[in-house]
């Protein structure tokens, strides 16, 4: 693996589809098409067969000696003003893995296939992991058909312009016939590795997510005429619950976020009669996630009762924790150490296409550090030295996985 080529590709794409406001590669737009054309131009230099499947995912196939193939990839799409590394690090590291294997005198032990998933970000229609969930069979077509973008355009109509027939997207699943493993590299998008002073790490899996809206109902009342002891203040109950929920996150070593609250009537002269509070909780351990949710529910009820209010928790969305494959985690850990990092392995709070693959085939991810520890913004960055370690570790993980497949481990998926 030549890290210089990965960095050069990513910088060239950033020049092509970025600018002072950040990356502009929102899926199902002309600029996404331009990013894909750039990816194709790189793949055209290699002895690979390129195709696009029924869900709009792009595949590049390098045949190997043995049966089946290892999949490497990520996504070139971005949020509207995104960073230069989110998704692209995984895609262009995968291109380099193909290059490295294609440059060898011998064919790889088993095939190597690159994938660029369509619409990982969900930036236009709000449904992330579109292509990978279609491939994994978890995309509910009827739930996304009528999603509309800011201009009122329907998802089904827009994807049709890119030759994606929503009724057929699950045919993408056939791409996984013969798949032995899936490996994805990504930037961490958070502060953990920067805090540890480590360039890269292995990812244990993606955290399970529980999303709810807690509706606190009290009584709207005049801010001047209602003495403190006579109030049923839904905002005060929400504030108390939010602080208690923060402690739940600390206690379980998970993350709990109250991302916002909206009160009615929401004027300066009234006690809030009704407040809706947004709650997101994440953990890699399913038991801990369930406990965090139960404790959040208790905290809401406790706060409601102390303020003379009622509370109801409405379910918005959830996904269970998705652990990655132990054998591949072992390969990745060794690779990171050999590349100059440590044995550190952390869960991913954000979801990734790898979570969809992990449902079906042995999967692992590697993270490079993020510094500053932010993403989905033009400030997103990683020190070049850290990127080099991560790219090296990724190449070693791919090598170890190909060798393992050649040795008869990681059987091809039927
Ligand atoms: Zn991403």
mmCIF file of C-alpha atoms and ligand atoms in Angstrom:
data_model
loop_
_atom_site.group_PDB
_atom_site.id
_atom_site.type_symbol
_atom_site.label_atom_id
_atom_site.label_comp_id
_atom_site.label_asym_id
_atom_site.label_seq_id
_atom_site.Cartn_x
_atom_site.Cartn_y
_atom_site.Cartn_z
ATOM 1 C CA UNK A 1 0.000 0.000 0.000
ATOM 2 C CA UNK A 2 1.307 3.404 -1.000
ATOM 3 C CA UNK A 3 -0.236 6.001 1.303
ATOM 4 C CA UNK A 4 0.953 8.814 -0.977
ATOM 5 C CA UNK A 5 -1.396 7.645 -3.720
ATOM 6 C CA UNK A 6 -4.347 7.486 -1.337
ATOM 7 C CA UNK A 7 -3.648 11.001 -0.091
ATOM 8 C CA UNK A 8 -3.186 12.299 -3.650
ATOM 9 C CA UNK A 9 -6.496 10.783 -4.779
ATOM 10 C CA UNK A 10 -8.378 12.248 -1.829
ATOM 11 C CA UNK A 11 -6.827 15.686 -2.353
ATOM 12 C CA UNK A 12 -7.659 15.631 -6.039
ATOM 13 C CA UNK A 13 -11.270 14.704 -5.296
ATOM 14 C CA UNK A 14 -11.425 17.464 -2.670
ATOM 15 C CA UNK A 15 -10.231 19.980 -5.292
ATOM 16 C CA UNK A 16 -12.810 18.674 -7.742
ATOM 17 C CA UNK A 17 -15.844 18.535 -5.441
ATOM 18 C CA UNK A 18 -14.873 20.751 -2.524
ATOM 19 C CA UNK A 19 -14.203 24.399 -1.886
ATOM 20 C CA UNK A 20 -14.108 26.995 0.857
ATOM 21 C CA UNK A 21 -17.367 25.659 2.328
ATOM 22 C CA UNK A 22 -16.284 22.015 2.335
ATOM 23 C CA UNK A 23 -17.075 18.891 0.348
ATOM 24 C CA UNK A 24 -20.125 18.856 -1.940
ATOM 25 C CA UNK A 25 -20.894 15.300 -2.885
ATOM 26 C CA UNK A 26 -24.491 14.862 -1.770
ATOM 27 C CA UNK A 27 -25.796 11.617 -3.198
ATOM 28 C CA UNK A 28 -28.167 11.808 -6.194
ATOM 29 C CA UNK A 29 -26.704 15.126 -7.422
ATOM 30 C CA UNK A 30 -24.424 16.108 -10.310
ATOM 31 C CA UNK A 31 -21.505 16.598 -7.960
ATOM 32 C CA UNK A 32 -21.879 13.061 -6.634
ATOM 33 C CA UNK A 33 -21.824 11.889 -10.249
ATOM 34 C CA UNK A 34 -18.597 13.879 -10.719
ATOM 35 C CA UNK A 35 -17.077 12.197 -7.657
ATOM 36 C CA UNK A 36 -18.048 8.803 -9.053
ATOM 37 C CA UNK A 37 -16.528 9.686 -12.423
ATOM 38 C CA UNK A 38 -13.289 10.509 -10.636
ATOM 39 C CA UNK A 39 -13.428 7.159 -8.809
ATOM 40 C CA UNK A 40 -14.061 5.393 -12.115
ATOM 41 C CA UNK A 41 -11.092 7.167 -13.695
ATOM 42 C CA UNK A 42 -8.882 5.628 -11.017
ATOM 43 C CA UNK A 43 -10.468 2.186 -11.390
ATOM 44 C CA UNK A 44 -10.066 2.356 -15.179
ATOM 45 C CA UNK A 45 -6.295 2.177 -14.637
ATOM 46 C CA UNK A 46 -6.697 -1.263 -13.034
ATOM 47 C CA UNK A 47 -7.579 -4.735 -14.376
ATOM 48 C CA UNK A 48 -10.966 -4.650 -12.666
ATOM 49 C CA UNK A 49 -14.516 -4.968 -13.889
ATOM 50 C CA UNK A 50 -16.700 -2.054 -12.797
ATOM 51 C CA UNK A 51 -20.481 -2.284 -12.462
ATOM 52 C CA UNK A 52 -23.355 -0.526 -10.698
ATOM 53 C CA UNK A 53 -25.980 -2.658 -8.974
ATOM 54 C CA UNK A 54 -29.753 -2.265 -8.640
ATOM 55 C CA UNK A 55 -29.387 -0.014 -5.574
ATOM 56 C CA UNK A 56 -26.843 2.304 -7.201
ATOM 57 C CA UNK A 57 -23.805 0.815 -5.437
ATOM 58 C CA UNK A 58 -20.632 0.795 -7.524
ATOM 59 C CA UNK A 59 -18.535 -2.392 -7.537
ATOM 60 C CA UNK A 60 -15.048 -3.088 -8.928
ATOM 61 C CA UNK A 61 -13.986 -6.693 -9.164
ATOM 62 C CA UNK A 62 -10.410 -7.986 -9.083
ATOM 63 C CA UNK A 63 -10.504 -11.755 -9.621
ATOM 64 C CA UNK A 64 -8.441 -14.053 -7.393
ATOM 65 C CA UNK A 65 -7.159 -17.628 -7.417
ATOM 66 C CA UNK A 66 -9.652 -19.120 -4.980
ATOM 67 C CA UNK A 67 -13.432 -18.961 -4.652
ATOM 68 C CA UNK A 68 -15.223 -15.882 -3.497
ATOM 69 C CA UNK A 69 -13.897 -12.478 -2.544
ATOM 70 C CA UNK A 70 -13.176 -10.034 0.241
ATOM 71 C CA UNK A 71 -15.062 -6.724 0.014
ATOM 72 C CA UNK A 72 -13.349 -3.402 0.723
ATOM 73 C CA UNK A 73 -14.983 -0.009 0.491
ATOM 74 C CA UNK A 74 -16.941 2.874 1.940
ATOM 75 C CA UNK A 75 -18.788 5.836 0.377
ATOM 76 C CA UNK A 76 -17.861 8.865 -1.753
ATOM 77 C CA UNK A 77 -21.045 10.786 -0.971
ATOM 78 C CA UNK A 78 -20.939 13.515 1.649
ATOM 79 C CA UNK A 79 -23.177 15.871 3.595
ATOM 80 C CA UNK A 80 -23.753 19.257 1.867
ATOM 81 C CA UNK A 81 -20.750 21.036 3.423
ATOM 82 C CA UNK A 82 -18.749 18.058 4.576
ATOM 83 C CA UNK A 83 -15.123 17.173 5.102
ATOM 84 C CA UNK A 84 -12.550 15.715 2.758
ATOM 85 C CA UNK A 85 -12.042 12.411 4.621
ATOM 86 C CA UNK A 86 -15.483 11.104 5.609
ATOM 87 C CA UNK A 87 -16.084 8.122 3.329
ATOM 88 C CA UNK A 88 -13.318 8.977 0.880
ATOM 89 C CA UNK A 89 -10.592 7.589 3.175
ATOM 90 C CA UNK A 90 -12.268 4.174 3.007
ATOM 91 C CA UNK A 91 -12.926 4.310 -0.728
ATOM 92 C CA UNK A 92 -9.477 5.435 -1.839
ATOM 93 C CA UNK A 93 -7.721 3.117 0.612
ATOM 94 C CA UNK A 94 -9.766 0.359 -1.014
ATOM 95 C CA UNK A 95 -8.667 1.573 -4.471
ATOM 96 C CA UNK A 96 -5.071 1.373 -3.255
ATOM 97 C CA UNK A 97 -5.669 -2.154 -1.910
ATOM 98 C CA UNK A 98 -6.851 -3.132 -5.413
ATOM 99 C CA UNK A 99 -3.816 -1.413 -6.939
ATOM 100 C CA UNK A 100 -1.441 -3.194 -4.575
ATOM 101 C CA UNK A 101 -2.980 -6.600 -5.351
ATOM 102 C CA UNK A 102 -3.194 -5.922 -9.091
ATOM 103 C CA UNK A 103 0.462 -4.848 -9.122
ATOM 104 C CA UNK A 104 1.611 -8.188 -7.722
ATOM 105 C CA UNK A 105 2.877 -10.789 -10.175
ATOM 106 C CA UNK A 106 0.357 -13.312 -8.834
ATOM 107 C CA UNK A 107 -3.384 -12.916 -8.593
ATOM 108 C CA UNK A 108 -4.701 -12.419 -5.055
ATOM 109 C CA UNK A 109 -5.475 -15.620 -3.129
ATOM 110 C CA UNK A 110 -9.187 -14.907 -3.436
ATOM 111 C CA UNK A 111 -10.930 -12.059 -5.222
ATOM 112 C CA UNK A 112 -10.948 -8.497 -3.950
ATOM 113 C CA UNK A 113 -14.004 -6.331 -4.613
ATOM 114 C CA UNK A 114 -14.336 -2.638 -4.006
ATOM 115 C CA UNK A 115 -17.715 -1.147 -3.196
ATOM 116 C CA UNK A 116 -18.770 2.515 -3.145
ATOM 117 C CA UNK A 117 -22.111 2.454 -1.329
ATOM 118 C CA UNK A 118 -24.852 4.758 -2.637
ATOM 119 C CA UNK A 119 -26.207 7.407 -0.269
ATOM 120 C CA UNK A 120 -24.508 6.486 2.979
ATOM 121 C CA UNK A 121 -25.216 9.921 4.405
ATOM 122 C CA UNK A 122 -28.917 10.239 3.647
ATOM 123 C CA UNK A 123 -28.220 13.954 3.281
ATOM 124 C CA UNK A 124 -30.961 14.665 0.746
ATOM 125 C CA UNK A 125 -33.824 12.460 1.989
ATOM 126 C CA UNK A 126 -32.910 11.692 5.596
ATOM 127 C CA UNK A 127 -32.478 7.927 5.118
ATOM 128 C CA UNK A 128 -28.851 6.980 5.669
ATOM 129 C CA UNK A 129 -27.195 3.685 4.596
ATOM 130 C CA UNK A 130 -29.508 3.490 1.555
ATOM 131 C CA UNK A 131 -27.325 1.331 -0.687
ATOM 132 C CA UNK A 132 -25.862 -0.939 1.975
ATOM 133 C CA UNK A 133 -29.225 -1.566 3.636
ATOM 134 C CA UNK A 134 -30.776 -2.352 0.251
ATOM 135 C CA UNK A 135 -27.928 -4.820 -0.306
ATOM 136 C CA UNK A 136 -28.396 -6.334 3.166
ATOM 137 C CA UNK A 137 -32.169 -6.571 2.644
ATOM 138 C CA UNK A 138 -33.077 -4.295 5.550
ATOM 139 C CA UNK A 139 -34.260 -1.271 3.539
ATOM 140 C CA UNK A 140 -38.051 -0.941 3.844
ATOM 141 C CA UNK A 141 -38.856 0.312 0.370
ATOM 142 C CA UNK A 142 -42.344 1.508 1.285
ATOM 143 C CA UNK A 143 -40.947 3.619 4.106
ATOM 144 C CA UNK A 144 -38.599 5.562 1.841
ATOM 145 C CA UNK A 145 -40.574 5.795 -1.409
ATOM 146 C CA UNK A 146 -42.308 9.074 -0.542
ATOM 147 C CA UNK A 147 -39.519 10.740 1.397
ATOM 148 C CA UNK A 148 -39.102 14.243 0.020
ATOM 149 C CA UNK A 149 -36.094 16.527 -0.271
ATOM 150 C CA UNK A 150 -36.136 20.232 0.556
ATOM 151 C CA UNK A 151 -37.599 21.032 -2.864
ATOM 152 C CA UNK A 152 -40.408 18.534 -2.450
ATOM 153 C CA UNK A 153 -38.982 15.931 -4.836
ATOM 154 C CA UNK A 154 -39.762 12.294 -4.021
ATOM 155 C CA UNK A 155 -36.975 9.812 -3.365
ATOM 156 C CA UNK A 156 -38.432 7.288 -5.775
ATOM 157 C CA UNK A 157 -38.459 9.833 -8.642
ATOM 158 C CA UNK A 158 -34.984 11.148 -7.934
ATOM 159 C CA UNK A 159 -33.250 7.755 -7.693
ATOM 160 C CA UNK A 160 -34.980 6.720 -10.928
ATOM 161 C CA UNK A 161 -32.937 9.406 -12.697
ATOM 162 C CA UNK A 162 -29.873 7.433 -11.610
ATOM 163 C CA UNK A 163 -31.291 4.211 -13.018
ATOM 164 C CA UNK A 164 -32.321 2.917 -9.608
ATOM 165 C CA UNK A 165 -35.772 1.300 -9.658
ATOM 166 C CA UNK A 166 -36.892 1.288 -6.036
ATOM 167 C CA UNK A 167 -38.928 -1.869 -6.542
ATOM 168 C CA UNK A 168 -35.766 -3.762 -7.490
ATOM 169 C CA UNK A 169 -33.146 -2.401 -5.071
ATOM 170 C CA UNK A 170 -33.025 -5.653 -3.074
ATOM 171 C CA UNK A 171 -31.554 -7.373 -6.133
ATOM 172 C CA UNK A 172 -28.368 -5.685 -4.954
ATOM 173 C CA UNK A 173 -28.142 -8.497 -2.357
ATOM 174 C CA UNK A 174 -26.928 -10.870 -5.078
ATOM 175 C CA UNK A 175 -23.611 -8.984 -4.957
ATOM 176 C CA UNK A 176 -22.850 -10.707 -1.663
ATOM 177 C CA UNK A 177 -22.921 -14.208 -3.122
ATOM 178 C CA UNK A 178 -19.348 -15.384 -2.629
ATOM 179 C CA UNK A 179 -18.472 -12.658 -0.103
ATOM 180 C CA UNK A 180 -16.077 -13.843 2.591
ATOM 181 C CA UNK A 181 -15.504 -10.667 4.597
ATOM 182 C CA UNK A 182 -16.037 -6.896 4.582
ATOM 183 C CA UNK A 183 -13.370 -4.390 5.643
ATOM 184 C CA UNK A 184 -13.959 -0.646 5.901
ATOM 185 C CA UNK A 185 -11.722 2.165 7.011
ATOM 186 C CA UNK A 186 -13.137 5.472 8.193
ATOM 187 C CA UNK A 187 -12.143 8.492 10.220
ATOM 188 C CA UNK A 188 -13.263 8.268 13.826
ATOM 189 C CA UNK A 189 -15.296 11.516 13.644
ATOM 190 C CA UNK A 190 -14.854 11.936 17.415
ATOM 191 C CA UNK A 191 -12.241 12.767 20.061
ATOM 192 C CA UNK A 192 -11.287 9.371 21.547
ATOM 193 C CA UNK A 193 -8.141 8.544 19.539
ATOM 194 C CA UNK A 194 -6.939 12.154 19.575
ATOM 195 C CA UNK A 195 -7.327 12.068 23.360
ATOM 196 C CA UNK A 196 -5.312 8.852 23.603
ATOM 197 C CA UNK A 197 -2.672 10.230 21.236
ATOM 198 C CA UNK A 198 -3.163 7.238 18.920
ATOM 199 C CA UNK A 199 -3.160 7.439 15.117
ATOM 200 C CA UNK A 200 -5.544 4.549 14.389
ATOM 201 C CA UNK A 201 -7.517 1.794 16.074
ATOM 202 C CA UNK A 202 -9.669 -1.256 15.536
ATOM 203 C CA UNK A 203 -13.443 -0.865 15.739
ATOM 204 C CA UNK A 204 -15.386 -3.419 17.811
ATOM 205 C CA UNK A 205 -18.780 -2.795 16.279
ATOM 206 C CA UNK A 206 -21.406 -0.121 15.960
ATOM 207 C CA UNK A 207 -23.345 0.958 18.995
ATOM 208 C CA UNK A 208 -27.001 0.168 19.349
ATOM 209 C CA UNK A 209 -29.213 3.243 19.256
ATOM 210 C CA UNK A 210 -32.460 4.071 21.079
ATOM 211 C CA UNK A 211 -34.209 7.258 19.991
ATOM 212 C CA UNK A 212 -37.252 8.606 21.796
ATOM 213 C CA UNK A 213 -39.137 11.804 22.302
ATOM 214 C CA UNK A 214 -40.258 12.347 25.894
ATOM 215 C CA UNK A 215 -43.437 14.404 26.102
ATOM 216 C CA UNK A 216 -43.857 16.177 29.452
ATOM 217 C CA UNK A 217 -47.340 17.547 30.092
ATOM 218 C CA UNK A 218 -47.976 20.049 32.872
ATOM 219 C CA UNK A 219 -50.184 23.134 32.813
ATOM 220 C CA UNK A 220 -49.594 26.362 30.946
ATOM 221 C CA UNK A 221 -50.048 29.272 33.334
ATOM 222 C CA UNK A 222 -49.373 32.996 33.664
ATOM 223 C CA UNK A 223 -45.749 33.646 34.564
ATOM 224 C CA UNK A 224 -46.700 36.502 36.866
ATOM 225 C CA UNK A 225 -49.879 35.221 38.427
ATOM 226 C CA UNK A 226 -48.752 31.671 39.286
ATOM 227 C CA UNK A 227 -46.641 31.346 42.471
ATOM 228 C CA UNK A 228 -43.769 28.854 42.288
ATOM 229 C CA UNK A 229 -45.435 26.280 44.508
ATOM 230 C CA UNK A 230 -48.537 26.205 42.290
ATOM 231 C CA UNK A 231 -46.836 25.379 39.023
ATOM 232 C CA UNK A 232 -46.882 22.254 36.910
ATOM 233 C CA UNK A 233 -43.878 23.289 34.874
ATOM 234 C CA UNK A 234 -43.147 20.867 32.027
ATOM 235 C CA UNK A 235 -39.916 22.669 31.142
ATOM 236 C CA UNK A 236 -38.546 22.367 34.682
ATOM 237 C CA UNK A 237 -39.363 18.634 34.630
ATOM 238 C CA UNK A 238 -37.580 18.303 31.281
ATOM 239 C CA UNK A 239 -34.511 20.151 32.543
ATOM 240 C CA UNK A 240 -34.299 17.924 35.613
ATOM 241 C CA UNK A 241 -34.696 14.779 33.503
ATOM 242 C CA UNK A 242 -32.062 15.954 31.016
ATOM 243 C CA UNK A 243 -29.463 16.415 33.768
ATOM 244 C CA UNK A 244 -30.277 13.001 35.265
ATOM 245 C CA UNK A 245 -29.958 11.400 31.812
ATOM 246 C CA UNK A 246 -26.517 12.938 31.413
ATOM 247 C CA UNK A 247 -25.431 11.066 34.555
ATOM 248 C CA UNK A 248 -26.846 7.812 33.136
ATOM 249 C CA UNK A 249 -24.465 8.134 30.191
ATOM 250 C CA UNK A 250 -21.484 8.569 32.538
ATOM 251 C CA UNK A 251 -22.600 5.679 34.788
ATOM 252 C CA UNK A 252 -22.821 3.127 31.977
ATOM 253 C CA UNK A 253 -19.891 4.398 29.916
ATOM 254 C CA UNK A 254 -22.307 4.958 27.027
ATOM 255 C CA UNK A 255 -23.636 8.127 25.436
ATOM 256 C CA UNK A 256 -26.953 9.813 26.237
ATOM 257 C CA UNK A 257 -27.903 12.993 24.426
ATOM 258 C CA UNK A 258 -30.817 15.327 24.942
ATOM 259 C CA UNK A 259 -30.473 17.103 21.625
ATOM 260 C CA UNK A 260 -33.248 19.599 22.070
ATOM 261 C CA UNK A 261 -36.537 20.486 23.723
ATOM 262 C CA UNK A 262 -39.514 22.473 22.495
ATOM 263 C CA UNK A 263 -42.059 24.023 24.829
ATOM 264 C CA UNK A 264 -45.585 25.264 24.421
ATOM 265 C CA UNK A 265 -46.784 27.915 24.523
ATOM 266 C CA UNK A 266 -43.088 28.883 24.387
ATOM 267 C CA UNK A 267 -43.471 32.533 25.348
ATOM 268 C CA UNK A 268 -41.640 34.508 27.965
ATOM 269 C CA UNK A 269 -44.801 35.243 29.959
ATOM 270 C CA UNK A 270 -46.028 31.673 30.449
ATOM 271 C CA UNK A 271 -45.101 28.537 32.368
ATOM 272 C CA UNK A 272 -44.528 25.802 29.784
ATOM 273 C CA UNK A 273 -47.543 23.519 29.662
ATOM 274 C CA UNK A 274 -46.042 20.929 27.341
ATOM 275 C CA UNK A 275 -42.432 20.157 26.484
ATOM 276 C CA UNK A 276 -41.084 17.644 24.010
ATOM 277 C CA UNK A 277 -37.552 16.434 24.721
ATOM 278 C CA UNK A 278 -35.399 14.590 22.143
ATOM 279 C CA UNK A 279 -33.396 11.669 23.508
ATOM 280 C CA UNK A 280 -30.678 9.596 21.789
ATOM 281 C CA UNK A 281 -28.857 6.797 23.656
ATOM 282 C CA UNK A 282 -26.069 4.555 22.338
ATOM 283 C CA UNK A 283 -24.055 1.633 23.666
ATOM 284 C CA UNK A 284 -22.181 -1.341 22.230
ATOM 285 C CA UNK A 285 -23.543 -3.679 24.914
ATOM 286 C CA UNK A 286 -27.231 -4.578 24.481
ATOM 287 C CA UNK A 287 -27.786 -5.063 28.237
ATOM 288 C CA UNK A 288 -26.246 -1.699 29.044
ATOM 289 C CA UNK A 289 -28.310 -0.026 26.315
ATOM 290 C CA UNK A 290 -31.518 -1.516 27.737
ATOM 291 C CA UNK A 291 -30.503 -0.432 31.243
ATOM 292 C CA UNK A 292 -29.769 3.116 30.050
ATOM 293 C CA UNK A 293 -33.200 3.315 28.458
ATOM 294 C CA UNK A 294 -34.956 1.940 31.571
ATOM 295 C CA UNK A 295 -33.095 4.433 33.770
ATOM 296 C CA UNK A 296 -33.918 7.308 31.415
ATOM 297 C CA UNK A 297 -37.578 6.332 31.632
ATOM 298 C CA UNK A 298 -37.361 6.308 35.460
ATOM 299 C CA UNK A 299 -35.594 9.668 35.440
ATOM 300 C CA UNK A 300 -38.341 11.165 33.268
ATOM 301 C CA UNK A 301 -41.082 9.773 35.523
ATOM 302 C CA UNK A 302 -39.319 10.950 38.661
ATOM 303 C CA UNK A 303 -38.836 14.453 37.248
ATOM 304 C CA UNK A 304 -42.436 14.574 36.007
ATOM 305 C CA UNK A 305 -43.858 13.585 39.373
ATOM 306 C CA UNK A 306 -41.717 16.124 41.271
ATOM 307 C CA UNK A 307 -43.103 18.888 39.055
ATOM 308 C CA UNK A 308 -46.729 17.764 38.971
ATOM 309 C CA UNK A 309 -46.462 16.659 35.351
ATOM 310 C CA UNK A 310 -47.055 13.513 33.327
ATOM 311 C CA UNK A 311 -44.617 12.051 30.875
ATOM 312 C CA UNK A 312 -44.861 9.703 27.938
ATOM 313 C CA UNK A 313 -41.903 8.239 26.027
ATOM 314 C CA UNK A 314 -42.584 7.859 22.305
ATOM 315 C CA UNK A 315 -40.323 5.552 20.317
ATOM 316 C CA UNK A 316 -38.714 7.195 17.290
ATOM 317 C CA UNK A 317 -36.184 4.650 16.033
ATOM 318 C CA UNK A 318 -33.815 2.005 17.298
ATOM 319 C CA UNK A 319 -31.180 -0.413 16.081
ATOM 320 C CA UNK A 320 -29.427 -3.089 18.140
ATOM 321 C CA UNK A 321 -25.678 -3.045 18.736
ATOM 322 C CA UNK A 322 -23.900 -4.759 15.850
ATOM 323 C CA UNK A 323 -20.605 -6.361 16.930
ATOM 324 C CA UNK A 324 -17.887 -7.020 14.379
ATOM 325 C CA UNK A 325 -16.176 -10.371 13.755
ATOM 326 C CA UNK A 326 -13.710 -11.579 16.414
ATOM 327 C CA UNK A 327 -11.274 -13.115 13.940
ATOM 328 C CA UNK A 328 -11.149 -9.938 11.814
ATOM 329 C CA UNK A 329 -10.878 -7.783 14.937
ATOM 330 C CA UNK A 330 -7.783 -9.857 15.778
ATOM 331 C CA UNK A 331 -6.297 -9.214 12.304
ATOM 332 C CA UNK A 332 -7.004 -5.493 12.576
ATOM 333 C CA UNK A 333 -5.509 -5.194 16.062
ATOM 334 C CA UNK A 334 -2.299 -6.896 14.970
ATOM 335 C CA UNK A 335 -2.177 -4.746 11.829
ATOM 336 C CA UNK A 336 -2.539 -1.490 13.771
ATOM 337 C CA UNK A 337 0.298 -2.519 16.101
ATOM 338 C CA UNK A 338 2.525 -3.501 13.159
ATOM 339 C CA UNK A 339 1.782 -0.154 11.535
ATOM 340 C CA UNK A 340 2.953 1.713 14.617
ATOM 341 C CA UNK A 341 -0.249 2.049 16.653
ATOM 342 C CA UNK A 342 -1.558 0.271 19.731
ATOM 343 C CA UNK A 343 -3.984 -2.593 20.421
ATOM 344 C CA UNK A 344 -6.766 -0.125 21.194
ATOM 345 C CA UNK A 345 -10.237 -1.162 20.052
ATOM 346 C CA UNK A 346 -13.236 1.129 20.420
ATOM 347 C CA UNK A 347 -16.916 0.993 19.503
ATOM 348 C CA UNK A 348 -18.313 3.288 16.822
ATOM 349 C CA UNK A 349 -21.027 5.675 17.971
ATOM 350 C CA UNK A 350 -21.925 6.691 14.407
ATOM 351 C CA UNK A 351 -23.497 4.070 12.161
ATOM 352 C CA UNK A 352 -21.633 2.927 9.061
ATOM 353 C CA UNK A 353 -22.342 0.775 6.015
ATOM 354 C CA UNK A 354 -20.217 -1.841 7.809
ATOM 355 C CA UNK A 355 -23.074 -2.308 10.290
ATOM 356 C CA UNK A 356 -25.324 -3.496 7.455
ATOM 357 C CA UNK A 357 -22.635 -5.878 6.184
ATOM 358 C CA UNK A 358 -21.914 -7.221 9.691
ATOM 359 C CA UNK A 359 -25.451 -8.621 9.799
ATOM 360 C CA UNK A 360 -24.507 -11.018 6.979
ATOM 361 C CA UNK A 361 -20.739 -11.463 6.629
ATOM 362 C CA UNK A 362 -17.675 -11.254 8.911
ATOM 363 C CA UNK A 363 -16.884 -7.549 9.121
ATOM 364 C CA UNK A 364 -14.393 -5.208 10.703
ATOM 365 C CA UNK A 365 -13.591 -1.507 10.558
ATOM 366 C CA UNK A 366 -10.503 0.523 11.276
ATOM 367 C CA UNK A 367 -10.537 4.146 12.390
ATOM 368 C CA UNK A 368 -7.958 6.813 11.830
ATOM 369 C CA UNK A 369 -7.912 9.582 14.420
ATOM 370 C CA UNK A 370 -9.878 12.775 13.796
ATOM 371 C CA UNK A 371 -8.128 16.019 14.665
ATOM 372 C CA UNK A 372 -9.853 18.401 15.186
ATOM 373 C CA UNK A 373 -12.287 15.748 16.456
ATOM 374 C CA UNK A 374 -15.203 16.850 14.298
ATOM 375 C CA UNK A 375 -16.871 15.629 11.125
ATOM 376 C CA UNK A 376 -19.633 16.640 8.707
ATOM 377 C CA UNK A 377 -17.948 20.031 8.510
ATOM 378 C CA UNK A 378 -15.153 21.535 6.430
ATOM 379 C CA UNK A 379 -12.946 21.617 9.564
ATOM 380 C CA UNK A 380 -12.793 17.806 9.475
ATOM 381 C CA UNK A 381 -9.146 16.692 9.300
ATOM 382 C CA UNK A 382 -6.574 14.126 10.409
ATOM 383 C CA UNK A 383 -2.789 14.598 10.684
ATOM 384 C CA UNK A 384 -1.075 13.122 7.634
ATOM 385 C CA UNK A 385 1.161 10.945 9.848
ATOM 386 C CA UNK A 386 -1.945 9.362 11.409
ATOM 387 C CA UNK A 387 -3.509 8.761 7.990
ATOM 388 C CA UNK A 388 -0.336 6.968 6.907
ATOM 389 C CA UNK A 389 -0.462 4.633 9.910
ATOM 390 C CA UNK A 390 -4.164 3.953 9.337
ATOM 391 C CA UNK A 391 -3.659 3.227 5.618
ATOM 392 C CA UNK A 392 -0.747 0.904 6.415
ATOM 393 C CA UNK A 393 -2.824 -0.920 9.056
ATOM 394 C CA UNK A 394 -5.728 -1.232 6.637
ATOM 395 C CA UNK A 395 -3.497 -2.770 3.942
ATOM 396 C CA UNK A 396 -2.149 -5.280 6.459
ATOM 397 C CA UNK A 397 -5.687 -6.159 7.568
ATOM 398 C CA UNK A 398 -6.694 -6.795 3.943
ATOM 399 C CA UNK A 399 -3.595 -8.998 3.457
ATOM 400 C CA UNK A 400 -4.311 -11.023 6.600
ATOM 401 C CA UNK A 401 -7.940 -11.465 5.594
ATOM 402 C CA UNK A 402 -7.043 -12.646 2.078
ATOM 403 C CA UNK A 403 -4.545 -15.109 3.577
ATOM 404 C CA UNK A 404 -7.132 -16.366 6.039
ATOM 405 C CA UNK A 405 -9.652 -16.856 3.221
ATOM 406 C CA UNK A 406 -7.023 -18.714 1.181
ATOM 407 C CA UNK A 407 -6.429 -20.989 4.167
ATOM 408 C CA UNK A 408 -10.073 -22.055 4.088
ATOM 409 C CA UNK A 409 -11.323 -19.777 6.848
ATOM 410 C CA UNK A 410 -14.060 -17.207 6.207
ATOM 411 C CA UNK A 411 -16.128 -19.385 3.833
ATOM 412 C CA UNK A 412 -17.810 -17.657 0.875
ATOM 413 C CA UNK A 413 -21.421 -16.675 1.446
ATOM 414 C CA UNK A 414 -23.924 -18.769 -0.512
HETATM 415 ZN ZN1 LIG B 1 -18.927 8.233 6.479
#
